[in-house]
Amino acid sequence: AGYPEKKVTLYMLMLGFFALLLGTFFGPLQALNYGGIDAYPLLKPLVQSYYQGLTLHGVLNAIIFTQLFAQALLVYLPARELRMRPNMTLAWISWWMAFIGLGIAAIPLLGNAATVLYTFYPPLKGHWAFYVGAAIFVLSSYVSIYLVLDLWRRWKRANPGKITPLVTYLSLTHWLMWFLASLGLVVEVAVFLIPWSLGLIEGVDPLLSRTLFWYTGHPIVYFWLLPAYVVAYTILPKVAGGKLISDPLARLAFLLFLLFSVPVGFHHQFADPGISSGWKFFHTVLTLMVAVPSLMTAFTLAASLENAGRARGGKGLLGWIRALPWGNPVFLGPTLGLISFIPGGAGGFVNASFPLNQVIHNTTWIVGHFHLQVATMVTMSAMGAAFFLIPHLTRKPLVGIGYARASQWLWFIGMNLMGFALHWMGYLGVPRRAHISEVASQYQGAAPFMALNAISGVILFVAAGFFFYVIFATALQNRRLPEAQTPEIPFTEVVSGPEGNRVAQLTDRVGFWFAVAVILIVVAYGLPLIQMFTSLNPVPGMRLW
Ligand code: HAS
């Protein structure tokens, strides 16, 4: 009763998982399509086409679920850590904006009037209600940004000179990064797509729209990733039975994300004419920079897990791995996610390299990449978090721990098989986003991988069934523990803390680093955008500008 913010957090979380439930439903249909089986006619008249299903799948899973998870987790955790209450009126306003925005966007999506895929590239045009709903939904995240900024400022005022506590620091940098990152999408939708879909302007420039989209579209993947990293850095080591090795390294990784997440979008546009090779190369270099904090994360987390395994009595070179709590679903989600993130990240380097990208661009390779990244790493971390968050928020103990465990192993196996199959199919030239079922057999050599992809779709269907059973049965049961037995949030302790640490002190100058991030963006995007807006140099060439 003493924590009204629990309710709004639960509502955010459950709305997100509800979106994931609907969106996930289409995944196996997508996988079957590549296996040569078109199941979409069975859904008529509810769903008209493969492309409508794909749009629902992408929007609900990648855009809606991920944002709601961030809004639930990264407002609540800092509030808990600082022992402060977020502004409750605004917290509810953010939930209502998300809910109403989603509702408005859902009407054209379900009515097949916004079958524009989750990237909604012009000249594909959706109904105006889709863009307006999406805008309201995204703007609700601005309220979350304000909530965390406000918590942090109040805490700083009460604790002058002290270093921001870890979870709050990580959440704050995540939200500041998102503020900078989201501006491209906001401009694209508000200035171009809404007026265009209402008939107020005649047309839009596809290159400019794609550039604005990818300005947001790459950092958005870190907006999805960082909540999972917060779970991995600040919860997982404790759940594993150990401590986080280094608090300052975690801060440094998030600071690098603030600096380097945004100015990289051209790596999605290597194949676009109208952007010079020089700028594409510049963004390639920055893309490799933004992989550095993930490589640091791999080191810090592997060392922290080793610390945990040894604390649990694990011996020898690899014995510590066996000693980890492989039966605990809260551990399984983020850990299996991280393991999948290794091949996913390696594939990212292939994507980012200018020449190699030509081989795999617009093939199912990309789909394999992001299913390991967002559908495995991010989603499994959210699932693991749900297994402790829902009992914590509701005082209702987890129902069906065996199903919870099985859901994580099956999700991991299904996604990795699928990731493998999709990468290989892409390498053989199978296009992504293709209603391919009737001609699937014509792709020489791809048949075994297509079959594997379809099988993994079925495994994932079972995994999803188990997972949603656990969380909805937990949340909807009548049993409630007494107040005194409320499960605590397993915040981790650290081996080396921020006190007296120069790196931690430097990273805490948040205003300064925010300004540096702005400068980097202006350098990486300023001139190309001015050129596009003014059409001064529409011809691609080798020169930088
Ligand atoms: Fe990506 C396309 C490059 C990361 C998502 N990416 C996409 C798309 C999505 C996406 C959705 O350069 C498709 C968009 C569309 O529809 O067109 N991506 C990268 C690079 C990285 C990367 C270099 N991507 C992500 C993340 C995503 C995501 C994260 C979602 C959350 N991506 C690209 C490029 C394209 C692209 C091109 C465009 C391609 C094209 O042609 O269209 C890097 O940030 C990856 C760094 C990751 C690592 C891995 C570190 C490993 C860790 C785990 C350690 C494990 C431990 C466990 C500790 C370096 C941290 C140990 C456990 C024990 C038990 C021992």
XYZ file of C-alpha atoms and ligand atoms in Angstrom:
610
model
C 0.000 0.000 0.000
C 2.952 2.284 0.691
C 4.161 2.229 -2.903
C 1.626 3.611 -5.401
C 4.287 3.496 -8.135
C 4.071 -0.283 -8.079
C 0.672 -0.249 -9.722
C 1.610 1.985 -12.620
C 4.771 -0.080 -13.154
C 2.721 -3.266 -13.260
C 0.313 -1.700 -15.770
C 3.209 -0.651 -18.022
C 4.774 -4.071 -17.801
C 1.599 -6.025 -18.451
C 0.560 -3.784 -21.349
C 3.989 -4.469 -22.835
C 3.656 -8.214 -22.404
C 0.163 -8.101 -23.855
C 1.626 -6.441 -26.981
C 4.312 -9.129 -27.054
C 1.661 -11.829 -26.793
C -0.239 -10.516 -29.827
C 2.892 -9.755 -31.819
C 4.543 -13.085 -31.075
C 1.536 -14.923 -32.418
C 2.521 -13.930 -35.972
C 6.138 -15.093 -35.612
C 5.507 -18.773 -36.343
C 3.408 -17.786 -39.385
C 6.376 -15.825 -40.685
C 8.652 -18.817 -40.108
C 6.215 -21.144 -41.901
C 6.099 -18.772 -44.886
C 9.832 -19.251 -45.370
C 9.327 -22.991 -44.970
C 7.000 -22.953 -47.989
C 3.747 -23.024 -46.002
C 1.358 -20.089 -46.258
C -0.888 -20.149 -43.184
C -2.194 -16.608 -43.663
C -5.306 -17.557 -45.643
C -6.517 -19.290 -42.463
C -6.650 -15.919 -40.693
C -8.913 -14.218 -43.226
C -10.902 -12.003 -42.786
C -9.149 -10.953 -39.557
C -5.720 -10.565 -41.138
C -5.551 -9.900 -44.861
C -2.003 -10.637 -45.866
C 1.500 -11.740 -44.976
C 2.507 -8.080 -44.956
C -0.215 -7.065 -42.543
C 0.904 -9.873 -40.220
C 4.539 -8.812 -40.573
C 3.629 -5.206 -39.765
C 1.750 -6.266 -36.627
C 4.637 -8.543 -35.642
C 7.277 -5.815 -36.006
C 5.302 -2.926 -34.526
C 3.967 -4.801 -31.490
C 7.191 -6.634 -30.631
C 9.946 -4.261 -31.632
C 8.343 -0.863 -31.024
C 5.570 -1.281 -28.445
C 6.794 -4.049 -26.142
C 10.362 -2.744 -25.894
C 9.373 0.831 -25.054
C 6.849 -0.244 -22.429
C 9.423 -2.513 -20.806
C 11.889 0.403 -20.625
C 9.193 2.680 -19.192
C 8.247 0.100 -16.567
C 11.737 -0.899 -15.479
C 13.834 2.214 -15.803
C 11.542 4.518 -13.874
C 10.736 2.040 -11.119
C 14.268 0.752 -10.417
C 15.865 4.184 -9.937
C 12.950 5.262 -7.734
C 13.482 2.164 -5.603
C 17.236 2.635 -5.495
C 16.974 6.303 -4.473
C 14.070 5.552 -2.120
C 12.122 8.370 -3.748
C 8.697 8.586 -5.325
C 8.330 9.600 -8.970
C 5.688 12.208 -9.730
C 2.631 9.967 -9.707
C 0.354 12.187 -11.798
C 2.896 12.249 -14.583
C 3.578 8.540 -14.210
C -0.091 7.796 -14.878
C -0.210 10.333 -17.709
C 2.631 8.433 -19.383
C 0.700 5.165 -19.047
C -2.477 6.671 -20.462
C -0.609 8.259 -23.366
C 0.951 4.900 -24.193
C -2.395 3.157 -23.916
C -4.343 5.705 -25.976
C -1.581 6.011 -28.585
C -1.499 2.257 -28.951
C -5.284 2.129 -29.240
C -5.383 4.793 -31.960
C -2.595 3.135 -33.949
C -4.182 -0.290 -33.537
C -7.331 0.619 -35.505
C -5.657 1.155 -38.906
C -3.152 -1.620 -38.192
C -5.892 -4.161 -37.566
C -7.983 -2.728 -40.384
C -5.172 -3.272 -42.902
C -4.970 0.486 -43.503
C -1.392 0.841 -42.254
C 0.363 -2.189 -43.680
C 3.638 -0.296 -43.976
C 5.978 -2.550 -41.915
C 7.645 -1.271 -38.774
C 9.992 0.976 -40.748
C 7.070 2.701 -42.604
C 9.305 3.914 -45.433
C 7.612 6.381 -47.772
C 6.305 6.151 -50.437
C 4.391 3.420 -48.567
C 1.624 5.416 -46.956
C -0.406 4.501 -43.888
C -3.632 5.959 -42.542
C -3.004 9.168 -40.559
C -4.321 7.501 -37.388
C -1.353 5.135 -37.448
C 1.159 7.994 -37.377
C -0.816 10.013 -34.830
C -1.200 6.996 -32.524
C 2.486 6.133 -32.883
C 3.437 9.743 -32.108
C 1.355 9.812 -28.918
C 2.817 6.462 -27.926
C 6.414 7.638 -28.428
C 5.744 10.957 -26.693
C 4.659 9.038 -23.587
C 8.317 8.002 -23.269
C 9.222 11.705 -22.971
C 7.220 11.772 -19.751
C 9.348 8.862 -18.514
C 12.485 10.809 -19.440
C 11.230 13.723 -17.375
C 10.319 11.470 -14.431
C 13.847 10.071 -14.144
C 15.485 13.442 -14.724
C 13.309 14.859 -11.971
C 14.186 12.016 -9.548
C 17.871 12.488 -10.262
C 17.788 16.275 -9.814
C 15.919 15.975 -6.511
C 18.432 13.398 -5.296
C 21.399 15.518 -6.373
C 19.988 18.523 -4.537
C 19.639 16.492 -1.358
C 23.076 14.865 -1.785
C 25.441 17.532 -3.135
C 28.809 16.273 -4.304
C 27.840 12.610 -4.135
C 28.110 10.268 -7.121
C 24.789 9.183 -8.618
C 23.903 5.642 -7.480
C 24.525 3.035 -10.173
C 21.037 1.999 -11.300
C 19.964 5.630 -11.480
C 23.049 6.566 -13.481
C 22.453 3.783 -15.987
C 18.765 4.674 -16.313
C 19.488 8.368 -16.695
C 22.042 7.920 -19.493
C 19.630 5.545 -21.223
C 16.832 8.117 -21.159
C 19.073 11.005 -22.238
C 20.341 8.924 -25.135
C 16.746 8.174 -26.132
C 15.832 11.850 -26.013
C 18.562 12.669 -28.539
C 17.861 9.534 -30.556
C 14.112 9.961 -30.874
C 14.269 13.432 -32.452
C 14.660 12.058 -35.990
C 11.505 9.992 -35.744
C 9.591 12.831 -34.133
C 10.541 15.204 -36.983
C 9.804 12.577 -39.642
C 6.355 11.810 -38.268
C 5.271 15.279 -37.136
C 6.684 17.375 -39.988
C 6.298 15.001 -42.914
C 4.229 11.853 -42.471
C 1.223 13.220 -40.581
C 0.729 16.220 -42.923
C 1.285 13.923 -45.932
C -1.182 11.293 -44.756
C -3.747 14.033 -44.099
C -3.261 15.351 -47.638
C -1.836 18.676 -46.425
C 1.399 18.247 -48.354
C 1.722 16.568 -51.709
C 4.621 14.248 -51.165
C 7.672 13.474 -49.079
C 11.263 12.861 -50.009
C 12.013 9.146 -49.484
C 15.730 9.715 -48.874
C 15.149 12.425 -46.288
C 12.483 10.317 -44.558
C 14.698 7.247 -44.500
C 17.542 9.311 -43.108
C 15.366 10.733 -40.350
C 14.023 7.256 -39.665
C 17.478 5.680 -39.363
C 18.743 8.604 -37.316
C 16.391 7.123 -34.700
C 16.310 3.593 -36.074
C 19.789 2.591 -35.048
C 19.961 4.112 -31.573
C 16.489 2.726 -30.966
C 18.147 -0.708 -30.813
C 20.243 0.533 -27.881
C 17.110 2.031 -26.365
C 15.823 -1.567 -26.407
C 19.130 -3.081 -25.320
C 20.059 -0.908 -22.357
C 17.165 -1.982 -20.087
C 18.390 -5.546 -20.662
C 21.920 -4.416 -19.779
C 20.568 -2.810 -16.590
C 19.144 -6.205 -15.624
C 22.443 -7.878 -16.536
C 24.625 -5.409 -14.627
C 22.561 -4.663 -11.561
C 20.407 -7.766 -10.939
C 22.007 -10.792 -12.617
C 25.261 -10.984 -10.591
C 23.257 -11.160 -7.370
C 20.827 -13.741 -8.766
C 23.851 -15.762 -9.903
C 25.188 -15.697 -6.349
C 28.003 -13.145 -6.737
C 28.765 -9.469 -7.213
C 29.269 -7.059 -10.087
C 33.012 -6.834 -10.635
C 33.196 -3.130 -11.386
C 30.705 -0.312 -10.922
C 32.805 2.329 -12.789
C 33.136 0.090 -15.870
C 29.347 -0.225 -16.037
C 29.016 3.570 -15.929
C 31.665 4.009 -18.598
C 29.866 1.550 -20.906
C 26.590 3.462 -20.592
C 28.339 6.790 -21.094
C 29.824 5.465 -24.353
C 26.301 4.489 -25.429
C 25.171 8.047 -24.742
C 27.990 9.363 -26.918
C 28.053 6.898 -29.796
C 24.563 5.424 -30.200
C 23.135 8.167 -32.384
C 25.657 9.243 -35.032
C 25.694 5.880 -36.853
C 22.420 5.635 -38.802
C 23.958 5.598 -42.305
C 25.071 2.015 -41.731
C 21.450 1.116 -42.514
C 21.685 3.138 -45.698
C 24.822 1.796 -47.329
C 22.674 0.881 -50.331
C 20.897 4.259 -50.486
C 21.942 6.634 -53.251
C 22.192 10.293 -52.321
C 24.546 9.893 -49.342
C 28.205 10.138 -50.187
C 30.576 7.258 -49.489
C 32.611 9.499 -47.201
C 29.728 9.971 -44.829
C 28.887 6.284 -44.970
C 32.457 5.487 -44.044
C 32.380 7.981 -41.177
C 29.276 6.292 -39.771
C 30.946 2.881 -40.177
C 33.801 4.006 -37.953
C 31.384 5.317 -35.322
C 29.414 2.055 -35.535
C 32.515 0.154 -34.578
C 32.961 2.610 -31.686
C 29.488 1.832 -30.382
C 30.361 -1.871 -30.298
C 33.097 -1.084 -27.738
C 30.749 -0.704 -24.741
C 29.219 -4.086 -25.614
C 32.668 -5.666 -25.718
C 33.340 -4.072 -22.306
C 30.034 -5.456 -21.110
C 31.005 -8.951 -22.255
C 34.156 -8.684 -20.157
C 32.536 -7.225 -17.025
C 29.607 -9.619 -17.027
C 31.633 -12.743 -17.790
C 33.974 -11.810 -14.930
C 31.000 -11.171 -12.637
C 29.453 -14.527 -13.512
C 32.787 -16.206 -12.876
C 32.911 -14.450 -9.528
C 29.445 -15.871 -8.791
C 30.290 -19.394 -9.953
C 33.406 -19.473 -7.785
C 31.490 -18.084 -4.803
C 29.154 -21.042 -5.250
C 32.090 -23.450 -5.037
C 32.831 -23.884 -8.753
C 36.441 -24.901 -9.365
C 38.896 -25.071 -12.256
C 38.875 -23.394 -15.651
C 35.216 -23.987 -16.472
C 33.788 -25.594 -13.326
C 32.365 -22.228 -12.238
C 29.951 -22.330 -15.189
C 28.400 -25.591 -13.965
C 28.052 -24.116 -10.472
C 25.783 -21.274 -11.673
C 22.050 -21.542 -10.808
C 20.837 -23.074 -14.103
C 17.477 -23.974 -12.558
C 16.495 -20.411 -11.650
C 14.392 -18.781 -14.409
C 15.409 -15.273 -13.275
C 19.000 -16.297 -13.976
C 18.197 -18.185 -17.170
C 16.483 -15.329 -19.028
C 19.321 -12.773 -19.039
C 22.128 -15.356 -19.131
C 20.800 -17.326 -22.102
C 20.069 -13.963 -23.700
C 23.685 -12.879 -23.235
C 25.025 -16.114 -24.695
C 22.872 -15.572 -27.801
C 24.103 -11.998 -27.980
C 27.624 -13.208 -28.800
C 26.818 -14.571 -32.313
C 24.268 -11.762 -32.752
C 26.943 -9.143 -32.035
C 29.464 -10.877 -34.296
C 26.926 -10.699 -37.127
C 26.573 -6.990 -36.371
C 30.226 -6.486 -37.294
C 29.550 -8.105 -40.661
C 26.577 -5.791 -41.187
C 28.595 -2.751 -40.225
C 31.445 -3.443 -42.598
C 30.827 -1.462 -45.741
C 31.793 -4.147 -48.327
C 30.366 -7.183 -46.495
C 27.072 -5.388 -46.059
C 26.554 -5.591 -49.825
C 26.328 -9.385 -49.534
C 23.710 -9.574 -46.815
C 21.719 -6.325 -47.010
C 17.974 -6.958 -47.356
C 18.406 -10.700 -46.947
C 17.171 -12.902 -44.102
C 20.665 -12.561 -42.583
C 19.519 -9.238 -41.093
C 16.429 -10.908 -39.690
C 18.635 -13.560 -38.081
C 20.821 -10.816 -36.609
C 18.053 -8.907 -34.934
C 16.245 -11.955 -33.657
C 19.348 -12.838 -31.677
C 19.661 -9.246 -30.493
C 16.201 -7.991 -29.696
C 14.056 -11.140 -29.754
C 16.562 -13.107 -27.660
C 18.867 -10.865 -25.614
C 16.366 -8.093 -24.907
C 13.227 -10.215 -24.705
C 14.774 -12.935 -22.554
C 16.115 -10.330 -20.135
C 12.618 -8.872 -19.914
C 11.198 -12.343 -19.317
C 13.748 -13.046 -16.586
C 12.938 -9.670 -15.043
C 9.207 -10.418 -15.156
C 9.784 -13.530 -13.063
C 10.950 -11.393 -10.132
C 9.176 -8.128 -10.892
C 5.621 -9.426 -11.035
C 5.898 -11.210 -7.641
C 7.588 -8.112 -6.228
C 4.972 -5.701 -7.551
C 1.919 -7.806 -6.704
C 3.101 -9.940 -3.737
C 1.799 -12.914 -5.752
C 4.268 -15.812 -5.841
C 5.413 -17.146 -9.210
C 3.092 -19.825 -10.575
C 4.548 -22.790 -12.519
C 8.281 -22.468 -12.031
C 8.838 -25.594 -14.183
C 7.023 -23.918 -17.073
C 9.026 -20.749 -16.485
C 12.274 -22.707 -16.717
C 11.121 -24.648 -19.800
C 9.985 -21.431 -21.499
C 13.493 -19.983 -21.197
C 15.320 -23.047 -22.510
C 12.873 -23.504 -25.378
C 13.007 -19.818 -26.304
C 16.798 -19.966 -26.280
C 16.936 -23.125 -28.408
C 14.214 -21.937 -30.797
C 15.727 -18.493 -31.360
C 19.258 -19.792 -31.823
C 18.158 -22.407 -34.352
C 16.165 -19.744 -36.119
C 19.028 -17.249 -35.971
C 21.356 -19.834 -37.477
C 18.904 -20.775 -40.231
C 18.078 -17.176 -41.148
C 21.732 -16.149 -41.302
C 22.514 -19.056 -43.592
C 19.503 -18.450 -45.818
C 20.519 -14.810 -46.093
C 24.018 -15.798 -47.065
C 22.471 -17.893 -49.863
C 20.590 -14.824 -51.047
C 17.070 -15.402 -49.690
C 15.433 -11.949 -49.436
C 13.896 -10.649 -46.220
C 10.308 -9.361 -46.012
C 9.210 -11.629 -48.856
C 5.896 -13.442 -49.171
C 7.889 -16.261 -50.522
C 6.013 -19.447 -49.667
C 5.081 -20.433 -53.224
C 8.559 -19.972 -54.634
C 10.568 -20.843 -51.516
C 11.736 -24.132 -53.032
C 13.488 -22.283 -55.864
C 16.267 -21.003 -53.604
C 19.007 -23.493 -54.328
C 20.440 -25.128 -51.258
C 18.305 -23.181 -48.807
C 15.673 -25.878 -48.234
C 17.214 -27.465 -45.089
C 17.608 -24.057 -43.453
C 14.082 -23.051 -44.390
C 12.809 -26.258 -42.803
C 14.874 -25.563 -39.690
C 13.446 -22.064 -39.559
C 9.886 -23.433 -39.716
C 10.644 -25.985 -36.978
C 12.094 -23.305 -34.738
C 8.888 -21.301 -35.253
C 6.960 -24.198 -33.736
C 9.405 -24.508 -30.795
C 9.013 -20.791 -30.136
C 5.248 -21.092 -30.231
C 5.419 -23.623 -27.371
C 7.966 -21.497 -25.469
C 5.720 -18.442 -25.752
C 2.724 -20.471 -24.550
C 4.625 -21.544 -21.419
C 5.904 -18.031 -20.716
C 2.579 -16.268 -21.074
C 0.889 -18.943 -19.007
C 3.338 -18.289 -16.138
C 3.093 -14.515 -16.086
C -0.657 -14.227 -16.586
C -1.401 -17.071 -14.130
C 0.881 -15.337 -11.614
C -0.661 -11.903 -12.069
C -4.278 -13.085 -12.144
C -4.224 -15.521 -9.188
C -5.934 -14.629 -5.903
C -3.123 -15.728 -3.606
C -1.120 -12.867 -2.080
C 1.757 -13.000 0.381
C 1.599 -10.892 3.542
C 3.213 -7.436 3.280
C 6.244 -8.473 5.329
C 7.069 -11.250 2.865
C 7.149 -9.008 -0.222
C 9.947 -10.383 -2.443
C 12.787 -7.843 -2.592
C 14.365 -6.606 -5.821
C 17.684 -8.481 -6.030
C 19.939 -5.433 -6.479
C 23.522 -6.580 -6.784
C 26.473 -5.526 -4.649
C 29.743 -4.513 -6.290
C 33.327 -5.674 -5.849
C 34.773 -2.300 -6.783
C 32.530 0.701 -6.154
C 32.517 4.325 -7.360
C 33.897 5.960 -4.186
C 37.102 7.819 -4.895
C 37.189 6.424 -8.436
C 38.251 8.987 -11.036
C 36.325 7.336 -13.894
C 33.116 7.301 -11.886
C 33.610 10.955 -10.970
C 34.207 11.960 -14.573
C 31.253 10.008 -15.936
C 28.997 11.722 -13.406
C 29.346 15.072 -15.194
C 26.176 14.249 -17.071
C 25.480 17.737 -18.476
C 28.942 17.962 -20.002
C 28.716 14.525 -21.667
C 25.271 15.298 -22.987
C 26.748 18.376 -24.695
C 29.558 16.240 -26.195
C 26.944 13.808 -27.536
C 25.091 16.709 -29.180
C 28.300 17.930 -30.828
C 29.058 14.459 -32.222
C 25.573 14.273 -33.709
C 25.908 17.694 -35.285
C 29.219 16.645 -36.842
C 27.909 13.308 -38.143
C 24.510 14.454 -39.374
C 24.589 18.242 -39.700
C 25.952 18.627 -43.213
C 24.258 15.627 -44.835
C 20.913 16.739 -43.427
C 21.369 20.343 -44.529
C 22.190 19.008 -47.989
C 19.075 16.861 -48.043
C 16.805 19.596 -46.786
C 18.170 22.107 -49.246
C 18.954 19.649 -52.058
C 22.306 21.386 -52.463
C 24.182 18.215 -53.252
C 21.812 15.424 -54.177
C 24.420 13.605 -56.264
C 26.349 10.812 -54.552
C 30.098 11.097 -54.822
C 33.331 10.218 -53.152
C 33.797 13.565 -51.418
C 32.798 14.122 -47.812
C 30.432 16.994 -48.615
Fe 22.036 -4.388 -35.431
C 20.440 -4.084 -38.499
C 25.000 -3.451 -36.862
C 23.565 -4.456 -32.348
C 18.958 -4.721 -33.928
N 20.088 -4.422 -36.085
C 19.644 -4.304 -37.386
C 18.206 -4.383 -37.415
C 17.781 -4.523 -36.105
C 18.979 -4.553 -35.289
C 16.355 -4.596 -35.629
O 25.913 -2.013 -39.397
C 17.348 -4.379 -38.671
C 16.720 -3.089 -38.984
C 15.862 -3.198 -40.217
O 14.695 -3.586 -40.098
O 16.371 -2.943 -41.319
N 23.935 -4.064 -34.741
C 25.011 -3.749 -35.498
C 26.211 -3.707 -34.652
C 25.802 -3.992 -33.381
C 24.370 -4.203 -33.443
C 27.599 -3.414 -35.093
N 21.390 -4.565 -33.504
C 22.179 -4.552 -32.386
C 21.357 -4.656 -31.210
C 20.051 -4.740 -31.655
C 20.101 -4.677 -33.098
C 21.873 -4.639 -29.785
C 18.773 -4.853 -30.909
C 18.627 -4.864 -29.628
N 22.615 -3.891 -37.319
C 23.860 -3.467 -37.659
C 23.836 -3.023 -39.062
C 22.531 -3.192 -39.529
C 21.802 -3.748 -38.416
C 24.944 -2.490 -39.868
C 21.992 -2.847 -40.934
C 22.183 -3.945 -41.854
C 21.465 -3.736 -43.172
O 22.108 -3.901 -44.204
O 20.261 -3.450 -43.198
C 26.699 -4.020 -32.153
O 26.279 -3.053 -31.241
C 26.783 -5.375 -31.533
C 27.763 -5.404 -30.392
C 27.646 -6.670 -29.622
C 28.680 -7.404 -29.197
C 28.402 -8.657 -28.407
C 28.930 -8.559 -26.969
C 28.523 -9.755 -26.190
C 27.971 -9.726 -24.933
C 27.538 -11.027 -24.300
C 28.606 -11.617 -23.380
C 28.101 -12.865 -22.786
C 28.212 -13.197 -21.465
C 27.576 -14.447 -20.999
C 28.865 -12.343 -20.464
C 30.062 -7.000 -29.480
C 27.779 -8.483 -24.161
C 28.580 -15.442 -20.499
C 27.817 -16.563 -19.903
C 28.371 -17.654 -19.366
C 27.518 -18.664 -18.741
C 29.805 -17.870 -19.376
